[in-house]
Short mmCIF file of C-alpha atoms and ligand atoms in Angstrom, two decimals:
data_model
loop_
_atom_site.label_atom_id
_atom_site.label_comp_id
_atom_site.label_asym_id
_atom_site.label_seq_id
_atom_site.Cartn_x
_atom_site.Cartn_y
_atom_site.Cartn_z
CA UNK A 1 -135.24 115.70 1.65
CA UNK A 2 -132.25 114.30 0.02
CA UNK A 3 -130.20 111.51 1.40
CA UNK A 4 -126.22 111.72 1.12
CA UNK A 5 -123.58 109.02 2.25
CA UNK A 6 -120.49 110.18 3.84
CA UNK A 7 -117.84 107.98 4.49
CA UNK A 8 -115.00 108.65 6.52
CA UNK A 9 -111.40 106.36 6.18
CA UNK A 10 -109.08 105.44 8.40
CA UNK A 11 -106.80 108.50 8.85
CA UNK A 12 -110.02 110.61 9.30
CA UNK A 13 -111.64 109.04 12.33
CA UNK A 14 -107.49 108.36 13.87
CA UNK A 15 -108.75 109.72 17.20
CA UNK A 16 -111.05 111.11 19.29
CA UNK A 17 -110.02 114.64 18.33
CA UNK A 18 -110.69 113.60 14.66
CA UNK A 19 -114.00 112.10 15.05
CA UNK A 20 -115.04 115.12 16.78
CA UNK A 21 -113.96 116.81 13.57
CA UNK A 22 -115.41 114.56 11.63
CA UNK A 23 -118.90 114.56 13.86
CA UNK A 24 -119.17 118.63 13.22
CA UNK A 25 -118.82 117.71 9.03
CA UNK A 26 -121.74 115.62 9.28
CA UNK A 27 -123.92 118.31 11.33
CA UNK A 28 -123.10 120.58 8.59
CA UNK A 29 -124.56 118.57 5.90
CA UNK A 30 -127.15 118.04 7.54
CA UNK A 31 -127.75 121.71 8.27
CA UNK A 32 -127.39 122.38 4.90
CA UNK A 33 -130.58 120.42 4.21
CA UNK A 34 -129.49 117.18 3.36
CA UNK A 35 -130.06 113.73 5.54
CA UNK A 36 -127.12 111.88 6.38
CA UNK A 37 -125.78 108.18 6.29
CA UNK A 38 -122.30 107.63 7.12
CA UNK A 39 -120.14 104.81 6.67
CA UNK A 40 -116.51 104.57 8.64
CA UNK A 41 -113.20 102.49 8.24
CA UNK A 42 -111.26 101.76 11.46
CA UNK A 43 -109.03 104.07 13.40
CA UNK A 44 -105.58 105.09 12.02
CA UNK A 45 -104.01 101.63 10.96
CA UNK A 46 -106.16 99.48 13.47
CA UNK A 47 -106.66 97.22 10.33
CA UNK A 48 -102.83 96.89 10.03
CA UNK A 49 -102.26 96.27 13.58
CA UNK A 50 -105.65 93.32 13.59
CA UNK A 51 -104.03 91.55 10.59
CA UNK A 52 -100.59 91.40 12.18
CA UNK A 53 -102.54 90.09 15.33
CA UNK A 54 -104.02 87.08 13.07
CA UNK A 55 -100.70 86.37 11.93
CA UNK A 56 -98.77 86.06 15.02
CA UNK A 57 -101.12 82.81 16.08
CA UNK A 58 -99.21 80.67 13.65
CA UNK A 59 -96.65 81.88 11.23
CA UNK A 60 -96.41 78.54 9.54
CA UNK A 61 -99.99 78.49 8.27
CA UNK A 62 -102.65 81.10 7.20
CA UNK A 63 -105.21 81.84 10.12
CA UNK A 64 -109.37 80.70 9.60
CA UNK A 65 -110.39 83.22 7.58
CA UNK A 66 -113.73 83.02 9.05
CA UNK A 67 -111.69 83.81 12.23
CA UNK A 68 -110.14 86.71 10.19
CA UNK A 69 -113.21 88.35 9.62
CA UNK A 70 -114.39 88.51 12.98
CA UNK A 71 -111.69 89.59 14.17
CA UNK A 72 -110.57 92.25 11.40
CA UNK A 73 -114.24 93.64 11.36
CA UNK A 74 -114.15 94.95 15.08
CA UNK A 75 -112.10 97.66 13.89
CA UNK A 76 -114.68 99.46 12.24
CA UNK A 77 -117.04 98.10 15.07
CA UNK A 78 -114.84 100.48 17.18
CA UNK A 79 -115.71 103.71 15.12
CA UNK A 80 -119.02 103.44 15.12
CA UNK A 81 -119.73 103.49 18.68
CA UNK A 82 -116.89 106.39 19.42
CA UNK A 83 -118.60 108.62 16.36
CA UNK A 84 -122.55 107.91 17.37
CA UNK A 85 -121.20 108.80 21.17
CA UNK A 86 -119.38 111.90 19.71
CA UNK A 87 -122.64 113.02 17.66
CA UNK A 88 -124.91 112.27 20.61
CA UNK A 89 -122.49 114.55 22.31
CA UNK A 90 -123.01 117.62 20.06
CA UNK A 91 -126.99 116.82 20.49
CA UNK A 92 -127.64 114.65 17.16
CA UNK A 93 -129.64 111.87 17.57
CA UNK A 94 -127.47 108.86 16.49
CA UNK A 95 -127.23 104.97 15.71
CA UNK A 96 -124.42 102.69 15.21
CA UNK A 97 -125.03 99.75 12.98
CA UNK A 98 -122.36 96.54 12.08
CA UNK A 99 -122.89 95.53 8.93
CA UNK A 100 -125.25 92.71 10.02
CA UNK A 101 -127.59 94.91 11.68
CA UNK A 102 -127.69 97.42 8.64
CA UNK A 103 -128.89 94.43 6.24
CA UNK A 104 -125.74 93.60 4.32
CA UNK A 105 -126.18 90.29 3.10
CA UNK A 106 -122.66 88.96 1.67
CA UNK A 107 -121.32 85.62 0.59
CA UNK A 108 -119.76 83.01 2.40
CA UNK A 109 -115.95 84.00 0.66
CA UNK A 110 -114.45 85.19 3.70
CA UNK A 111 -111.84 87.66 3.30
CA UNK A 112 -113.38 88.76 -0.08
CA UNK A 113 -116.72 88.65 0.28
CA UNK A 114 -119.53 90.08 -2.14
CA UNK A 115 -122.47 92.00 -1.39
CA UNK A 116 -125.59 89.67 -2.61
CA UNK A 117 -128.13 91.90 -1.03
CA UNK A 118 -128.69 94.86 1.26
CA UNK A 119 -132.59 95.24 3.50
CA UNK A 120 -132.75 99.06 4.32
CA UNK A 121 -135.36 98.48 6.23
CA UNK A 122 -132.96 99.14 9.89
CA UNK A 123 -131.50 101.99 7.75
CA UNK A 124 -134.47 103.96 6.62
CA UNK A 125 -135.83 103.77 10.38
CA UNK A 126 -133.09 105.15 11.61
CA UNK A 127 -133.26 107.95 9.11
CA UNK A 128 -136.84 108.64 9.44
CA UNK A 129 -135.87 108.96 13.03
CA UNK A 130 -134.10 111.88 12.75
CA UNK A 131 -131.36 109.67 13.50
CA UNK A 132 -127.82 110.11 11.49
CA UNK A 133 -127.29 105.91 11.00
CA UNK A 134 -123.74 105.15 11.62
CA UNK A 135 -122.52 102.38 10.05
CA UNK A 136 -119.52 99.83 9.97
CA UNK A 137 -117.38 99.85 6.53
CA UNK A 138 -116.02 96.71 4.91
CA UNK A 139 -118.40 93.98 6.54
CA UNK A 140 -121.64 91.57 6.27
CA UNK A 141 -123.00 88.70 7.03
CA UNK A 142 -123.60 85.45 5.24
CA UNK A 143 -126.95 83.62 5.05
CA UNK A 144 -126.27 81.88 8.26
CA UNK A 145 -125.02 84.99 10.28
CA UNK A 146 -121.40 84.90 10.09
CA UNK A 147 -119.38 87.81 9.63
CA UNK A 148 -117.83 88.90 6.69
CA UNK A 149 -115.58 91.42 5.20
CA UNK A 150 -114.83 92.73 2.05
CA UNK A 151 -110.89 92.70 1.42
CA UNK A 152 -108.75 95.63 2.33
CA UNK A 153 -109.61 99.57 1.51
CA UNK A 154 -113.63 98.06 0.99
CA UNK A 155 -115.84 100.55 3.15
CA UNK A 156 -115.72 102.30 -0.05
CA UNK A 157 -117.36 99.84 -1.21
CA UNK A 158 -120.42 99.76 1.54
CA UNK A 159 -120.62 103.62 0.82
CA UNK A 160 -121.41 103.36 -2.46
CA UNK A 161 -123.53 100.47 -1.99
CA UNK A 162 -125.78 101.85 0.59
CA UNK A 163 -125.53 105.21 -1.23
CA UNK A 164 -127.53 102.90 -4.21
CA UNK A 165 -130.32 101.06 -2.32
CA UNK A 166 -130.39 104.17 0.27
CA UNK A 167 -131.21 106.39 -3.38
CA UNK A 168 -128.33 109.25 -2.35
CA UNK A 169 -127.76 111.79 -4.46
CA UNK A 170 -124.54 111.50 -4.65
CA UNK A 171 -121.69 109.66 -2.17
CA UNK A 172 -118.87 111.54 -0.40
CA UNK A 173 -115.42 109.52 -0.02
CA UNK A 174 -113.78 111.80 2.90
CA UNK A 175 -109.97 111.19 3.09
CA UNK A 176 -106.71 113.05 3.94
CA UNK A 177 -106.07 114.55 0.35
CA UNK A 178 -107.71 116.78 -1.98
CA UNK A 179 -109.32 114.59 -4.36
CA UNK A 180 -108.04 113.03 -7.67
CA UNK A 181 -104.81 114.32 -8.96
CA UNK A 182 -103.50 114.05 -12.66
CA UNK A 183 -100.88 112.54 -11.44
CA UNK A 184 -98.86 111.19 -8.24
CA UNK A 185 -98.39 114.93 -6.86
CA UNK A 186 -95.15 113.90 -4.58
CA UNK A 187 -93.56 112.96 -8.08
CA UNK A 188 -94.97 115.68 -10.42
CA UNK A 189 -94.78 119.16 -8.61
CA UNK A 190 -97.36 120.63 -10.83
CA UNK A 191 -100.40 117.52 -10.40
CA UNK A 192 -103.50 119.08 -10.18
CA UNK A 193 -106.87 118.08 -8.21
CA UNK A 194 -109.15 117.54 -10.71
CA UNK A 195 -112.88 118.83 -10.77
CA UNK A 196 -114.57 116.15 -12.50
CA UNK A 197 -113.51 112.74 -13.82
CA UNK A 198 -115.74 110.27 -15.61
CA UNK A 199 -116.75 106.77 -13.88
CA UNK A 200 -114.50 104.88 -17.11
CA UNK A 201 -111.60 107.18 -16.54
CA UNK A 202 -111.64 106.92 -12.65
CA UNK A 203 -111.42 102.83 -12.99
CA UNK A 204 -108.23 103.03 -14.68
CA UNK A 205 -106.73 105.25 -12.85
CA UNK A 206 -107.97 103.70 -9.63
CA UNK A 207 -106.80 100.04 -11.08
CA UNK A 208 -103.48 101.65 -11.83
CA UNK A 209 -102.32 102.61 -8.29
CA UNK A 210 -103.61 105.90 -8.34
CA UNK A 211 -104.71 104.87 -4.45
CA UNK A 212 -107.77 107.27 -3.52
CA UNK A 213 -110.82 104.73 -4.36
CA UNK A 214 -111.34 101.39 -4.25
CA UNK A 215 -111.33 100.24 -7.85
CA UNK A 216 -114.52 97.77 -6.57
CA UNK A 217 -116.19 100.71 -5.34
CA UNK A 218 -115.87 102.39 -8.82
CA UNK A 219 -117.08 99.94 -10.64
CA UNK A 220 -120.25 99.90 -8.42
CA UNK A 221 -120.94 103.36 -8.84
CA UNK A 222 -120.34 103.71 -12.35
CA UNK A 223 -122.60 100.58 -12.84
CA UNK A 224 -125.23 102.42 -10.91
CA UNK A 225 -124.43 105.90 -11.98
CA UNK A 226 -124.66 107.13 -8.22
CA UNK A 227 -122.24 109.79 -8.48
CA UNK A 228 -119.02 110.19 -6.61
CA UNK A 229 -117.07 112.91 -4.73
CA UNK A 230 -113.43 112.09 -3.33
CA UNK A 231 -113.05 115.29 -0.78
CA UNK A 232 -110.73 116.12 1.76
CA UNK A 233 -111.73 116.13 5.59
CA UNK A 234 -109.22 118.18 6.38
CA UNK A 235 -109.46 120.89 3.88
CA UNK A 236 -112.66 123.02 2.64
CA UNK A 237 -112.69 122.36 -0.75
CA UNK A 238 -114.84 120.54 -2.94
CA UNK A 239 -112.52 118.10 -4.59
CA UNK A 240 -113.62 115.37 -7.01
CA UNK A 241 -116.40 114.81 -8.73
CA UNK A 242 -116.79 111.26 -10.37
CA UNK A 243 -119.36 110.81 -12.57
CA UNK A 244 -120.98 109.71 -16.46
CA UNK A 245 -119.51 111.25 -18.97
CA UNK A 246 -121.58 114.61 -20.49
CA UNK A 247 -121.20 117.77 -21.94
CA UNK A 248 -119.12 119.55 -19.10
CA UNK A 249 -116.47 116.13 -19.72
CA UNK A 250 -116.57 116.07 -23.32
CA UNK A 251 -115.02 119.90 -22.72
CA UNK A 252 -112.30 118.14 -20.90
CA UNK A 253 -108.51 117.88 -21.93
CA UNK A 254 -107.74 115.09 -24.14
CA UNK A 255 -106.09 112.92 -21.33
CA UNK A 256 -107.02 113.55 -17.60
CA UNK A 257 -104.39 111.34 -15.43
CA UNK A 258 -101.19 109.63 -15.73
CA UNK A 259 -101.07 106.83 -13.90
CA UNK A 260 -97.82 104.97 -12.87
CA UNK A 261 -97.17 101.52 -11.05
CA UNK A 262 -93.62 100.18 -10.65
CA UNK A 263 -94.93 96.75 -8.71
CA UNK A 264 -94.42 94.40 -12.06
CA UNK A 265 -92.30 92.18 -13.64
CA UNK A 266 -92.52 91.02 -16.90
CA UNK A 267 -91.59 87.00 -18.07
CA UNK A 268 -90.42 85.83 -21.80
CA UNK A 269 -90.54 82.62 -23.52
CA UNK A 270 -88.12 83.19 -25.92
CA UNK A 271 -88.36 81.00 -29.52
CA UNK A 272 -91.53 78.89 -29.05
CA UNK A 273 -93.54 77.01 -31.97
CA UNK A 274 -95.59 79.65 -33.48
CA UNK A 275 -98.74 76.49 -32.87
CA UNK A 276 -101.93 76.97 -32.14
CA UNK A 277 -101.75 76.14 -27.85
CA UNK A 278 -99.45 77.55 -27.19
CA UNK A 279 -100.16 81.09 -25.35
CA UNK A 280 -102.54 78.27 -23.56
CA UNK A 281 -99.99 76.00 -22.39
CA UNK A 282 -98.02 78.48 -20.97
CA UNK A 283 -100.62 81.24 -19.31
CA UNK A 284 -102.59 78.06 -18.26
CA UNK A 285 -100.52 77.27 -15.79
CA UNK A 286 -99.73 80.77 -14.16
CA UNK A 287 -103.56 81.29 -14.12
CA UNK A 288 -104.18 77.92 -12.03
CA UNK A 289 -101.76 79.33 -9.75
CA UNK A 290 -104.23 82.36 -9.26
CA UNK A 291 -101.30 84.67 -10.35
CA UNK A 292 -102.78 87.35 -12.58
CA UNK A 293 -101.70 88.50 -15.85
CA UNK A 294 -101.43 92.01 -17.48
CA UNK A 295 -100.20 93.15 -20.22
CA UNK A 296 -99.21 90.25 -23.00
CA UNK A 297 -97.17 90.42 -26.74
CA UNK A 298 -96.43 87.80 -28.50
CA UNK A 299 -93.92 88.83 -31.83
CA UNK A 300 -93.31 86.37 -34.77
CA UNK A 301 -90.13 85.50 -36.28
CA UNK A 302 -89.66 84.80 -39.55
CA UNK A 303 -88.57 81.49 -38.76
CA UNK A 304 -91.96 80.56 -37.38
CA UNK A 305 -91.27 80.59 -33.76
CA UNK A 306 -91.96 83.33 -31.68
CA UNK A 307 -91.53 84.75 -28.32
CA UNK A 308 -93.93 85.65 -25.98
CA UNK A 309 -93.96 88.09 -23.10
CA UNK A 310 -96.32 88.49 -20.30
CA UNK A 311 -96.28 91.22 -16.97
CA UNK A 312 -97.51 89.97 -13.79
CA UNK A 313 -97.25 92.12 -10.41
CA UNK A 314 -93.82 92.20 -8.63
CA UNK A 315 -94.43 89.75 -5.82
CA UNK A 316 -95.73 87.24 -8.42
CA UNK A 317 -92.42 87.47 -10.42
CA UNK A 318 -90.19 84.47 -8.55
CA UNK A 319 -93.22 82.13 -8.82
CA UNK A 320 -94.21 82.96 -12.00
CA UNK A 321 -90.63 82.50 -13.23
CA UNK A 322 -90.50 78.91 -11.65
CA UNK A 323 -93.55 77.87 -13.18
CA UNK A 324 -92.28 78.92 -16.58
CA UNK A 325 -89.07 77.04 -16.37
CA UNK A 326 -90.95 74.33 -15.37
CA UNK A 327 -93.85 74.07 -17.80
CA UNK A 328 -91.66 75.26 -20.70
CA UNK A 329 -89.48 71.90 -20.12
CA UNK A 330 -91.96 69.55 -19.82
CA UNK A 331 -95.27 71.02 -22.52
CA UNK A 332 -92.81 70.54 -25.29
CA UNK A 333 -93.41 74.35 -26.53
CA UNK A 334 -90.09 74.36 -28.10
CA UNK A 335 -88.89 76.86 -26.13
CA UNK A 336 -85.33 78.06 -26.24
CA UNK A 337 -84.82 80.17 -23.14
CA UNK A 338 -86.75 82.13 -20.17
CA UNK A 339 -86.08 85.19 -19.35
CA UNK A 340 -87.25 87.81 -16.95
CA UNK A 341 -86.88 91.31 -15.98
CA UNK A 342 -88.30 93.07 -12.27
CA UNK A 343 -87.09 96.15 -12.49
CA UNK A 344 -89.87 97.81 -14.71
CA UNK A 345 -93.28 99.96 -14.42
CA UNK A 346 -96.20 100.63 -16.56
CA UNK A 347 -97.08 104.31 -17.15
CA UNK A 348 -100.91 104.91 -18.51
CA UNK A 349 -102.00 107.58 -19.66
CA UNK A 350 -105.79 107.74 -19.17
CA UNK A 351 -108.73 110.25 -21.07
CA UNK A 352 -112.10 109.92 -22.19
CA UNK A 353 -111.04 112.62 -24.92
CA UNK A 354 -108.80 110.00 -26.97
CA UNK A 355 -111.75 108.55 -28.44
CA UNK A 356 -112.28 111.26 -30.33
CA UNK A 357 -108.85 112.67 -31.10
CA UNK A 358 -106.74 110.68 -33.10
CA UNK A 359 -102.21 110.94 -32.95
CA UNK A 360 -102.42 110.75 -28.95
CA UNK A 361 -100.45 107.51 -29.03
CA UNK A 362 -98.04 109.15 -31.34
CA UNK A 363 -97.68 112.27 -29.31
CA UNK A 364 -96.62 110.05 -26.15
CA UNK A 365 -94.34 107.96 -27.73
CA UNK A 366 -92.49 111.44 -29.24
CA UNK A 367 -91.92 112.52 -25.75
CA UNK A 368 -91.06 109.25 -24.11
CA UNK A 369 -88.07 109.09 -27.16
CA UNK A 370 -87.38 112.71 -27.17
CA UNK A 371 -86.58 111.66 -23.24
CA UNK A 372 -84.77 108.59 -24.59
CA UNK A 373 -86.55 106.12 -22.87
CA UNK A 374 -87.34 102.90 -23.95
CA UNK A 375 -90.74 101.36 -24.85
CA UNK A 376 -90.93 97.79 -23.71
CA UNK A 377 -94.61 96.72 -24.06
CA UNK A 378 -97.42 98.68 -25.38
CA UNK A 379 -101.24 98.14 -24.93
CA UNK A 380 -103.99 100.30 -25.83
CA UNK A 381 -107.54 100.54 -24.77
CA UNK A 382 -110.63 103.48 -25.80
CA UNK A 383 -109.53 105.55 -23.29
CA UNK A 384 -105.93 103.99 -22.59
CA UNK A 385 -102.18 103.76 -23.29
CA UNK A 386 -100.03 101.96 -21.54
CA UNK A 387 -96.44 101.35 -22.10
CA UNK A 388 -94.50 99.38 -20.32
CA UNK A 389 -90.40 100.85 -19.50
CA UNK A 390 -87.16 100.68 -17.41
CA UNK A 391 -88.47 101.21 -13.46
CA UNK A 392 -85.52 103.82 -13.55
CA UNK A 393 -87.18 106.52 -15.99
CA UNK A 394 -90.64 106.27 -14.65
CA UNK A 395 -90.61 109.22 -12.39
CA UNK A 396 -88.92 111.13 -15.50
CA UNK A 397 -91.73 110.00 -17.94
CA UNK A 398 -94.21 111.19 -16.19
CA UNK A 399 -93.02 114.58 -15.59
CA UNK A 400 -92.39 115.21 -19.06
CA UNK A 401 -95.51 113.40 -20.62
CA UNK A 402 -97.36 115.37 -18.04
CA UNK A 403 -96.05 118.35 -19.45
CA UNK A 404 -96.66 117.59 -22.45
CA UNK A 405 -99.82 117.25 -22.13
CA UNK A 406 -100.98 120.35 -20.50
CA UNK A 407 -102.41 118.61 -17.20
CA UNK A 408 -101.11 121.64 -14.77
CA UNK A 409 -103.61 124.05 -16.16
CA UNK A 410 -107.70 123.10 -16.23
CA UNK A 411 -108.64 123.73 -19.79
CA UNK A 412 -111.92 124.74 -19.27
CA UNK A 413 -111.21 127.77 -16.14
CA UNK A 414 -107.16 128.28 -17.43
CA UNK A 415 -106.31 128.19 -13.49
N1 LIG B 501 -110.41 99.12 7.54
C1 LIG B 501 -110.32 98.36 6.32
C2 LIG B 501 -108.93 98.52 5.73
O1 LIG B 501 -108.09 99.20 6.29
C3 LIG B 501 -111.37 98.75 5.35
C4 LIG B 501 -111.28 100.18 4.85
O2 LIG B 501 -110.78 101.04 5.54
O3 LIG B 501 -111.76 100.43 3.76
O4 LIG B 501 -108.65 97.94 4.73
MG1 MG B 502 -109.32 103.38 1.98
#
């Protein structure tokens, strides 16, 4: 018999009504012939309401984060025990495990911990049981027992780790849409739920705020090839599959998703030494201050100096800018002036298709400046464009680039 993992987030298992919903999915699998794991995040926004609970101790400084994890982690302890009850209820033999007692062996980084190793032995019992394993999302254990979790939105990432060493044939991420749009579908009217999408696709799109998966938990299973279906608990259909790229893909439209993200800022140094150093001297800084960088052009003057423009998130923008002014004064870059601009997005468009079809760059760029919008920043991947533009036009670009590129209809069925 084949094993599956189903894993059920937040919204799905909000209540007892919903776990009872969500307990009658998994005895349908399983009548269908397959055996079942499951993995579970916490009810509704118990998460939210944990974290908040940490906080309140001391405003003035950051909790343990040892402390954190026990604490945050009995959310999910929670579900399991109300969804084994609920199957046992409906007659299906059932076992809760925490992440400890189904073998998850994690770091010590609390808070963001990383799976090191996972013993199925507790698992595969279970299963051989008869038993449907239930088992808490997001957490571990370190070599010397404590707990650990994963960062926020990671039971995706147990799911498709157990779905690995469990040998699934293929891991179900239930949530409360469809499945993978081409697009944010509350900005773009016509965004479609895709069929299929490849593991490389899915990783942009999921790194780009396209929210459905955890961008960790696509990077596992595309590492692992263990395909991937985001699906809808609430709806009958069989929404997304994520998986290697094949035949049936190739078929596929030359871009499959737009992906936007208004959270960033972008910072320039304007008229610096055009020296080797210098993109050092000033990213060096902003990295020691963990602050990440995106996208980054640096444009030469024919006067040899140049200036140099980076994009960091949003909330990274005031420090980022201090750092700057700081560094730029002191490193003796030459430069003339900072400036800085938080009102702007990045739009990507995202297909496995552009590596074989040349002018797609071109294409988007006609239809952002038939539009009239200006192009800030460009960068460019295999399977990537991004451009960076006024915050203001974003929900405008994407409408018409979407358009332009055909996403409403599926190429291959015309629907
Ligand atoms: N409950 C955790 C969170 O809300 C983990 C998860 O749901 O993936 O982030
Ligand atoms: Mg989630």
């Amino acid at each position: 018999m084949s094993i599956i993992v189903q894993k059920f987030g937040g919204t799905s298992v909000a209540s007892v009504t919903h776990i009872e919903h969500v307990a009658r999915l998994i005895m349908a699998a399983r009548n269908a012939g397959d055996q079942v794991a499951v993995v579970v995040s916490a009810m509704g926004d118990q998460t939210d309401r944990l974290d908040s609970l940490a906080n309140e101790v001391d405003f003035n400084k950051p909790a343990s984060r040892r402390e954190v994890d026990v604490l945050l982690s009995t959310g999910e302890q929670i579900t399991i025990a109300v969804l084994a009850m609920t199957l046992m209820k409906f007659g299906c033999a059932a076992r809760s495990f925490t992440g400890a007692q189904a073998g998850i062996l994690t770091n010590s980084s609390h808070t963001r911990a990383r799976i090191q190793q996972i013993d199925t032995g507790a698992l595969q019992n279970s299963i051989d049981d008869g038993e449907v394993p239930v088992i808490a999302g997001f957490q571990g254990v370190d070599e010397f027992g404590n707990i650990t979790t994963f960062g926020r939105g990671g039971s995706d990432t147990t799911a498709v780790a157990l779905a690995v060493v469990l040998k699934a044939r293929e891991c179900q991420i239930f949530t409360d849409v469809k499945g993978v749009y081409t697009t944010d579908p509350r900005v773009v009217d016509s965004a479609r739920c895709m069929d299929q999408v490849t593991f490389e696709e899915m990783l942009e799109l999921a790194s780009l705020g396209s929210n459905v998966l955890h961008s960790r938990a696509v990077a596992f299973a595309g590492k692992y090839q263990m395909p991937l279906r985001v699906l809808s608990t609430f709806d009958d259909t069989p929404g997304t599959l994520i998986t290697i790229e094949d035949e049936s893909t190739m078929e596929q439209p030359i871009i499959s998703g737009i992906a936007f993200t208004r959270d960033e800022a972008k910072l320039t140094v304007l008229g610096v030494k055009d020296v080797p150093g210098v993109a050092w001297r000033i990213l060096g800084p902003i990295s020691e201050a963990d602050i990440e960088v995106d996208m980054i052009v640096q444009n030469v003057a024919a006067d040899n100096t140049t200036d140099f423009t980076f994009t960091v998130s949003r909330d990274d923008y005031v420090q980022a800018m201090d750092i700057l002014q700081q560094t730029t004064g002191i490193t003796g870059i030459g430069a003339r002036e900072v400036t800085g601009d938080n009102r702007i997005a990045k739009l990507s468009i995202v297909g496995v298709g552009m590596k074989m079809h040349a002018g797609v760059a071109s294409r988007m760029f006609e239809v952002l400046a038939e539009k009239a919008i200006n192009i800030q920043m460009i960068s460019t991947s295999e399977i990537k464009i991004s451009v960076v533009i006024a915050e203001e036009y974003i929900e405008l670009a994407a409408r018409a680039l979407h358009a332009a590129f055909d996403l409403a209809e599926d190429s291959l069925t015309g629907k």
